[in-house]
Short mmCIF file of C-alpha atoms in Angstrom, two decimals:
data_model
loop_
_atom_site.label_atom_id
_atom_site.label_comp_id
_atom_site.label_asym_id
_atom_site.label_seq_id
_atom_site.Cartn_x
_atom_site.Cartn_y
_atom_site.Cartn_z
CA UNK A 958 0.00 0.00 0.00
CA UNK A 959 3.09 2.63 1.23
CA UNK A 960 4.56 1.60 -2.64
CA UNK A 961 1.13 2.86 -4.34
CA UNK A 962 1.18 5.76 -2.12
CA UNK A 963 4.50 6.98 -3.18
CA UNK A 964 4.46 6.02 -6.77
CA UNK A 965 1.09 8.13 -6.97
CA UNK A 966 3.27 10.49 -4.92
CA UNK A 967 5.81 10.86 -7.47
CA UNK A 968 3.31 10.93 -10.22
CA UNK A 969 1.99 14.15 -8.69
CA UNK A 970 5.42 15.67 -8.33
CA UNK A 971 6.34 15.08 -11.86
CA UNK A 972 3.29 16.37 -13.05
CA UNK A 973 3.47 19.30 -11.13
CA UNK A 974 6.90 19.84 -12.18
CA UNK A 975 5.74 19.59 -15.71
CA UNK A 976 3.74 22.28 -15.44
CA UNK A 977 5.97 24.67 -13.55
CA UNK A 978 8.92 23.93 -15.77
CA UNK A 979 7.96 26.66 -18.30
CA UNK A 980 7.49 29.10 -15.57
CA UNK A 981 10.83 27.72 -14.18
CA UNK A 982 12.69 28.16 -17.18
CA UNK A 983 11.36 31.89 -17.84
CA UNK A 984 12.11 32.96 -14.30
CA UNK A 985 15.66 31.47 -14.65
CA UNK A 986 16.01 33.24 -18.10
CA UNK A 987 14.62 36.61 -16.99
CA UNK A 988 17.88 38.04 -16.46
CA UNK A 989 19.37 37.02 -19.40
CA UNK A 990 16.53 38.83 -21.43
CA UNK A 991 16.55 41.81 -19.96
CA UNK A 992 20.27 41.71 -20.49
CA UNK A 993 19.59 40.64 -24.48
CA UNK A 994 16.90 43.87 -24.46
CA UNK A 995 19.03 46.30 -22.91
CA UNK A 996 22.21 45.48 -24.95
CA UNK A 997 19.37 45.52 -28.75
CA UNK A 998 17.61 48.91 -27.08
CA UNK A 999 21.22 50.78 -26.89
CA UNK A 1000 22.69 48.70 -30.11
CA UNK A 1001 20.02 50.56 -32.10
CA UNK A 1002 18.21 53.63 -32.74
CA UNK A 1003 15.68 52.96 -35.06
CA UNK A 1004 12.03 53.53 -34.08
CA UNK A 1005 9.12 50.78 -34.99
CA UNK A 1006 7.82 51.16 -38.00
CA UNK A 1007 4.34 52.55 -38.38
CA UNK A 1008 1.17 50.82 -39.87
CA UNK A 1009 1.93 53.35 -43.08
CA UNK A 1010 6.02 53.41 -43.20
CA UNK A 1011 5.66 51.14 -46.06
CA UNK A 1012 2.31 52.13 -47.74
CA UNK A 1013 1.71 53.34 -51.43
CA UNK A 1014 0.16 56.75 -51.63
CA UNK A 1015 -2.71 56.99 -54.49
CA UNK A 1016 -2.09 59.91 -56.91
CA UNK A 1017 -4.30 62.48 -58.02
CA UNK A 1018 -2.81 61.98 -62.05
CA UNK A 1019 -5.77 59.68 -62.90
CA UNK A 1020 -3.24 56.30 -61.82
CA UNK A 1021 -5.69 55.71 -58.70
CA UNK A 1022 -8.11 53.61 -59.72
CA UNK A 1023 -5.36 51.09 -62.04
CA UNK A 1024 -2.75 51.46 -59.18
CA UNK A 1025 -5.66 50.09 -56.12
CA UNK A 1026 -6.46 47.36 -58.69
CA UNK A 1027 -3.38 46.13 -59.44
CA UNK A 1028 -2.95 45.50 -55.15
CA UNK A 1029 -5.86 43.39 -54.75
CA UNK A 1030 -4.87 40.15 -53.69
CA UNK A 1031 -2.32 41.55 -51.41
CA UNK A 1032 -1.67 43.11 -47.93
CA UNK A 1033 0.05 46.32 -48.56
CA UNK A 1034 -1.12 49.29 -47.33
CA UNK A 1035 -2.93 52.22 -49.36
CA UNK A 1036 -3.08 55.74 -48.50
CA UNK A 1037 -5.59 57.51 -49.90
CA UNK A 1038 -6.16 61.22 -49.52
CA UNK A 1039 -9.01 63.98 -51.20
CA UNK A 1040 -12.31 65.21 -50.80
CA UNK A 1041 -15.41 62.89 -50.43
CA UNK A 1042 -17.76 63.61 -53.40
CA UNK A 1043 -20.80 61.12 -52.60
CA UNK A 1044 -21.56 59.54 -49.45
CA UNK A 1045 -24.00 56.65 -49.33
CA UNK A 1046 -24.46 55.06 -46.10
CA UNK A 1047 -26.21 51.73 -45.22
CA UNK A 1048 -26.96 51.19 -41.26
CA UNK A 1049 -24.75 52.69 -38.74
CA UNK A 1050 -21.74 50.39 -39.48
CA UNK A 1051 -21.53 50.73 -43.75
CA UNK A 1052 -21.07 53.93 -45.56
CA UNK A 1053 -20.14 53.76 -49.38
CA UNK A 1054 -17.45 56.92 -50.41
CA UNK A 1055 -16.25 58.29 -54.01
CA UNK A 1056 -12.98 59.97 -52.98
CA UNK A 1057 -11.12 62.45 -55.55
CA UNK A 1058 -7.74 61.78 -55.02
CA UNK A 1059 -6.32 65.36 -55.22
CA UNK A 1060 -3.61 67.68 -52.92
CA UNK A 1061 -5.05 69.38 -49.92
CA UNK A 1062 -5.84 72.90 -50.76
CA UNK A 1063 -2.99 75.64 -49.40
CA UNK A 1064 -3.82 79.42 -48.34
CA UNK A 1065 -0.92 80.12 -48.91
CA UNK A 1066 -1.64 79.33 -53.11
CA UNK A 1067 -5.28 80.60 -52.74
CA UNK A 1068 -6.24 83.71 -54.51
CA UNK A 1069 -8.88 85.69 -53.36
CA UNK A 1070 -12.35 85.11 -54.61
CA UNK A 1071 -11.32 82.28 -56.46
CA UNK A 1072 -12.83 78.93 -56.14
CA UNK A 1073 -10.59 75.76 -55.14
CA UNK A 1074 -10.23 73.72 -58.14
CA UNK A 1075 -12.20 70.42 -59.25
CA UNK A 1076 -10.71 68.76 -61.68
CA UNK A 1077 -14.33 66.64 -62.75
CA UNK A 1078 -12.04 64.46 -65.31
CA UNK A 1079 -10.56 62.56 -61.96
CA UNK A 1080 -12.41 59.40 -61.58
CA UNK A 1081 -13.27 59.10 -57.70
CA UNK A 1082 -11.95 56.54 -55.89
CA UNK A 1083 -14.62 54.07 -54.36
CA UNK A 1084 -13.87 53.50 -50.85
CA UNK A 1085 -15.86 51.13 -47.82
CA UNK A 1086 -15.72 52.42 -44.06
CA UNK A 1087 -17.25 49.10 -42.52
CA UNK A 1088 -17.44 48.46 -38.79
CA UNK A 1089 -15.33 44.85 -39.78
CA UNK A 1090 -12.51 46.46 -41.81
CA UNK A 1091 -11.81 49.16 -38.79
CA UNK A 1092 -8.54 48.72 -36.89
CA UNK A 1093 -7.92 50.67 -33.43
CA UNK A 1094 -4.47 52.06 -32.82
CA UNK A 1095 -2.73 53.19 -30.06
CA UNK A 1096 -3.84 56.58 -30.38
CA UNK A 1097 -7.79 55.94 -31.16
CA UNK A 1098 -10.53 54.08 -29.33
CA UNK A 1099 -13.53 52.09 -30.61
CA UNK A 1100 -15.65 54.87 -30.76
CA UNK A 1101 -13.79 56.57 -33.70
CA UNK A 1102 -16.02 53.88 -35.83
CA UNK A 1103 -18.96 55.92 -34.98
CA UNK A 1104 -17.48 59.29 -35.21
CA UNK A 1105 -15.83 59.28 -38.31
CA UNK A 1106 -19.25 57.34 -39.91
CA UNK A 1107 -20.93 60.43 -38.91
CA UNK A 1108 -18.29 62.93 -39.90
CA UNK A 1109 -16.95 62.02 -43.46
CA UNK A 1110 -19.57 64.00 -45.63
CA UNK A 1111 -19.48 65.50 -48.83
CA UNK A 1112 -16.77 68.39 -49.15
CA UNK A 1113 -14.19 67.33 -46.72
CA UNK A 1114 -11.05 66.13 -47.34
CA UNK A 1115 -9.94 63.34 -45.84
CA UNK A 1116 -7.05 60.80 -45.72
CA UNK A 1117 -7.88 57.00 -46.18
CA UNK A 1118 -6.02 54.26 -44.77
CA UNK A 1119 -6.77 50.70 -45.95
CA UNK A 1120 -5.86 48.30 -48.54
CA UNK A 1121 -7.54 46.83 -51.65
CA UNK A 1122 -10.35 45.34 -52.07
CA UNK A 1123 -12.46 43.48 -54.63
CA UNK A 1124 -15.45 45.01 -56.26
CA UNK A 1125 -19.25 44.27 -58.17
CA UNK A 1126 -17.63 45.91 -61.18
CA UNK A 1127 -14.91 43.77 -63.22
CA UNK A 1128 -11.51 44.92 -63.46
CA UNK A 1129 -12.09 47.18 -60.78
CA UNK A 1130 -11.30 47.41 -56.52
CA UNK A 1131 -12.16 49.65 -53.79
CA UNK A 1132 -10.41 50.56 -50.40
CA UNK A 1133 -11.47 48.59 -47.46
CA UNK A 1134 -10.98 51.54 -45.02
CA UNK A 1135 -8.98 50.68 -41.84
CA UNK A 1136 -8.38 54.34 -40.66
CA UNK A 1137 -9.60 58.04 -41.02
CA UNK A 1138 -7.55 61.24 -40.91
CA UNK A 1139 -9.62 64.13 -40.98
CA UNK A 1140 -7.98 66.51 -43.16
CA UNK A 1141 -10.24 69.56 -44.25
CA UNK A 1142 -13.68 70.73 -42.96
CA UNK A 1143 -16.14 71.49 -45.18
CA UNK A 1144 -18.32 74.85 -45.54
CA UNK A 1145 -21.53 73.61 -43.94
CA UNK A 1146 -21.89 75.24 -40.30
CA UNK A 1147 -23.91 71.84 -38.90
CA UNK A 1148 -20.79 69.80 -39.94
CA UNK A 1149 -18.60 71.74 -37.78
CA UNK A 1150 -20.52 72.08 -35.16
CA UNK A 1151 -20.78 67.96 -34.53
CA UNK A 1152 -17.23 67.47 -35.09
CA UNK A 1153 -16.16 70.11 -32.48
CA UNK A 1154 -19.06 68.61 -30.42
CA UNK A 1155 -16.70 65.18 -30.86
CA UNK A 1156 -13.77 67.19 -29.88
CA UNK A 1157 -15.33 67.85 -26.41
CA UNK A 1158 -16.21 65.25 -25.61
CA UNK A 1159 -12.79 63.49 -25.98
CA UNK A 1160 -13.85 60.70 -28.93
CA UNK A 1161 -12.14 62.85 -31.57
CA UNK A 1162 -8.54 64.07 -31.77
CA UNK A 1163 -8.35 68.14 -30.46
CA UNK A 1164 -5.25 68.29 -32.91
CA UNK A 1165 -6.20 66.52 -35.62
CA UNK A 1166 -9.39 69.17 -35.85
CA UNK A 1167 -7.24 72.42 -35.40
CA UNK A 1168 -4.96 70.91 -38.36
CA UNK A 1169 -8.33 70.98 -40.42
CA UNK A 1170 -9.05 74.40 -39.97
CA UNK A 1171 -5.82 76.12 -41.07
CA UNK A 1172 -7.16 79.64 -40.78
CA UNK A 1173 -7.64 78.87 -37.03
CA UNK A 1174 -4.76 79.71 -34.42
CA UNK A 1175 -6.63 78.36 -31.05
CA UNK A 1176 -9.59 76.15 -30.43
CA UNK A 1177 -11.22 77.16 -26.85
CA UNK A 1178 -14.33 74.24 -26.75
CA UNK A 1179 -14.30 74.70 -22.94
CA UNK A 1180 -16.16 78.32 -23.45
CA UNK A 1181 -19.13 78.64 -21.60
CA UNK A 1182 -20.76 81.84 -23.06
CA UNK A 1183 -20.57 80.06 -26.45
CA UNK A 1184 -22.72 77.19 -28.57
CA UNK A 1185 -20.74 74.66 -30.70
CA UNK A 1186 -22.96 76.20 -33.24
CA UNK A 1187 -22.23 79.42 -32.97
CA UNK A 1188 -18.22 78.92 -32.37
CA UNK A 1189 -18.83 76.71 -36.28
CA UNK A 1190 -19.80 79.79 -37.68
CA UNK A 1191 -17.61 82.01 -36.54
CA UNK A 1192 -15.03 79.41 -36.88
CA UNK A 1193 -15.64 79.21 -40.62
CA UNK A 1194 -16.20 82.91 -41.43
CA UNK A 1195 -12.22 82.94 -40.72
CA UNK A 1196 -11.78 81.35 -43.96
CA UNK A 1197 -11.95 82.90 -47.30
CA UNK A 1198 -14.78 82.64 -49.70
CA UNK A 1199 -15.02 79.52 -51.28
CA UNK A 1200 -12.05 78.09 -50.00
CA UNK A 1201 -14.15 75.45 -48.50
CA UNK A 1202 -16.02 73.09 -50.69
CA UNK A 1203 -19.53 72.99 -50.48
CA UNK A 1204 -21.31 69.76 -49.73
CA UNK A 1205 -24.71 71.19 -51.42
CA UNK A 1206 -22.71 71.67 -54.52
CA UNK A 1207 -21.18 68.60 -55.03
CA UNK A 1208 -24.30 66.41 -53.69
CA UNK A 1209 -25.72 68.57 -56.79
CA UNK A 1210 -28.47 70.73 -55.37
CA UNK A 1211 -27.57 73.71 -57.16
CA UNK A 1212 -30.49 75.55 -58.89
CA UNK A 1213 -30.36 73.54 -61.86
CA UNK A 1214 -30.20 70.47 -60.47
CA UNK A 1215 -33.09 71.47 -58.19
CA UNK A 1216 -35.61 72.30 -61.35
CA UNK A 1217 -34.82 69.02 -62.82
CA UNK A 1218 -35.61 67.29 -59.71
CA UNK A 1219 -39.15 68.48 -59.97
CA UNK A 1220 -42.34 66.58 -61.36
CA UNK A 1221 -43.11 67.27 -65.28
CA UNK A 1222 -45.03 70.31 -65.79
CA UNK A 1223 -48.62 69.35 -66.69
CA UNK A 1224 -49.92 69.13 -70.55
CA UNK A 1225 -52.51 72.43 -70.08
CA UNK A 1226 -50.10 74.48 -68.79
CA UNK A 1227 -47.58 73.96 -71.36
CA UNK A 1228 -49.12 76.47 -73.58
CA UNK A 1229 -50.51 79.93 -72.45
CA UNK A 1230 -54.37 79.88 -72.67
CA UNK A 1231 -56.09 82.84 -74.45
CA UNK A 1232 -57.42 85.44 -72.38
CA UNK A 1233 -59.29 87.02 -75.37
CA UNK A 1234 -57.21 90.36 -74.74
CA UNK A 1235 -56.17 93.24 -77.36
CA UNK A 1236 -52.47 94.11 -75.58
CA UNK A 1237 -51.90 96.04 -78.94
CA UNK A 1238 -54.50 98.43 -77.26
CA UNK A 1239 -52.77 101.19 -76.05
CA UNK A 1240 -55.32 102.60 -73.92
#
C-alpha cells in the first residue's frame, strides 16, 4: 500500500513539475533577457515602423483607380487622400465613399475670390468604411467607428487608410478603409458644429481638428458663453470665400439640379391659354 502511495506520490510531483517547468525556465532566463533587451535597445536607434512606413500613396494623375487594382490580392497598405464627393451610407456600421484623389488645398496658393479647383475628369476613388474592416491604434478608441461614420460627408477632405479590395464591377477594386484622418472641414456650419461637439467630448482628436481648420490659431471648446454652433460659424467665417467646398454643390443641389428634380409640368399648362385680350391696345 506505502509503494502505491508513493508512486502516486511521485506521479503528482512530476506532473506538477511539468507544469511549472515553463514558468521555471522563464524565471531562470529573466535576467538574461533583460540583459539581451538592454544590450538591442542601446545597439540601435531605429524607431518601430508605423502601420503606413511602407504604404503606397494613391495619386491624383488619374493612376488611382489602375494602381488600387493592381494590389488586390495583397496586404500592402494604401493611402488615400481627397475630398469625399458622394456619401451613401447603409446602417450605422456601412457607408459607401467616391474619394477624388487630389492635394489638400494651401492658403498660402489661394487667390482671393477664387474657387478651389475640381478637376471633374478625376475618376473618384470608391472606398468602404465598414465596422469589420476598422482597426484601433494606439492613439484611437472604438468609438472613432462611430465618429468618423458620422463625420466624413461630402466636401471634406480626408485621408484614407486601408488596402484593396475586390469590387461588383470587373476589373475594378475599392479601399477597405482601416483608418480616417480628418484633413479639411467642409463649408456647412452643422458639420462643424458635430465634429467640435466630438472634440469635447474626448472621442475625436483636439489636434487633428485644429490641423483641419488652417485659418484657425486656437480652439477654446471649454467656453461657456458660447454654442458649438455658434463657435462653427464664426469658426468658418475665418476662412476665405469659397475656399471650402460645399457639400450642397457637389451632392448637386444647385439651382439647376433642383428644377430638374421636380415633377413634369402638366400638358394644359404647357401652352398659355387665351385670355381674349387686345395688348396692342394702347389705352
Amino acid at each position: 500500500m506505502s509503494s502505491v502511495i508513493r508512486s502516486v506520490n511521485s506521479m503528482f510531483y512530476i506532473q506538477r513539475w511539468q507544469r511549472c517547468t515553463p514558468i521555471a525556465i522563464i524565471l531562470l532566463s529573466a535576467p538574461n533577457l533583460r540583459f539581451a533587451s538592454a544590450w538591442t535597445s542601446s545597439s540601435t536607434s531605429s524607431p518601430s515602423p508605423s502601420p503606413t512606413s511602407n504604404a503606397i500613396r494613391l495619386l491624383p494623375d488619374g493612376s488611382a483607380n489602375s494602381v488600387l487594382c493592381s494590389l488586390l490580392d495583397t496586404e500592402t497598405t494604401v493611402l488615400l487622400g481627397g475630398y469625399v464627393s458622394k456619401r451613401r451610407a447603409i446602417g450605422k456600421s456601412l457607408v459607401f465613399l467616391d474619394i477624388v484623389p487630389t492635394p489638400l488645398p494651401s492658403l498660402d496658393t489661394y487667390k482671393k475670390k477664387s474657387i478651389v479647383a475640381q478637376d471633374e475628369s478625376v475618376v473618384p476613388v470608391q472606398a468602404i468604411l465598414r465596422r469589420d474592416f476598422w482597426v484601433d491604434y494606439d492613439k484611437y478608441n472604438s468609438t472613432t467607428f462611430d465618429v468618423f461614420q458620422k463625420i466624413i460627408q461630402p466636401g471634406i477632405h480626408v485621408e484614407l487608410i486601408g488596402r484593396a479590395g475586390p469590387s461588383r464591377i470587373p476589373n475594378e477594386s475599392m479601399l477597405l478603409v482601416s483608418r480616417c484622418v480628418y484633413k479639411l472641414a467642409n463649408s456647412n456650419p452643422q458639420h462643424l458644429r458635430n465634429v467640435l461637439q466630438f472634440a469635447k467630448d474626448g472621442v475625436l482628436d483636439v489636434n487633428e481638428v485644429l490641423e483641419a481648420l488652417p485659418c484657425v490659431d486656437d480652439l477654446d471648446l471649454e467656453d461657456q458663453s458660447t454654442t458649438m454652433g455658434e463657435l462653427a460659424v464664426a469658426l468658418l467665417d475665418q476662412f476665405p470665400r469659397n475656399f471650402l467646398l460645399s457639400p450642397s454643390r457637389l451632392m448637386g443641389t444647385t439651382n439647376a439640379a433642383k428644377i430638374a428634380l421636380l415633377p413634369p409640368v402638366p400638358t394644359e399648362y404647357k401652352s398659355v391659354p387665351a385670355f381674349d385680350i387686345d395688348i396692342s391696345d394702347s389705352s
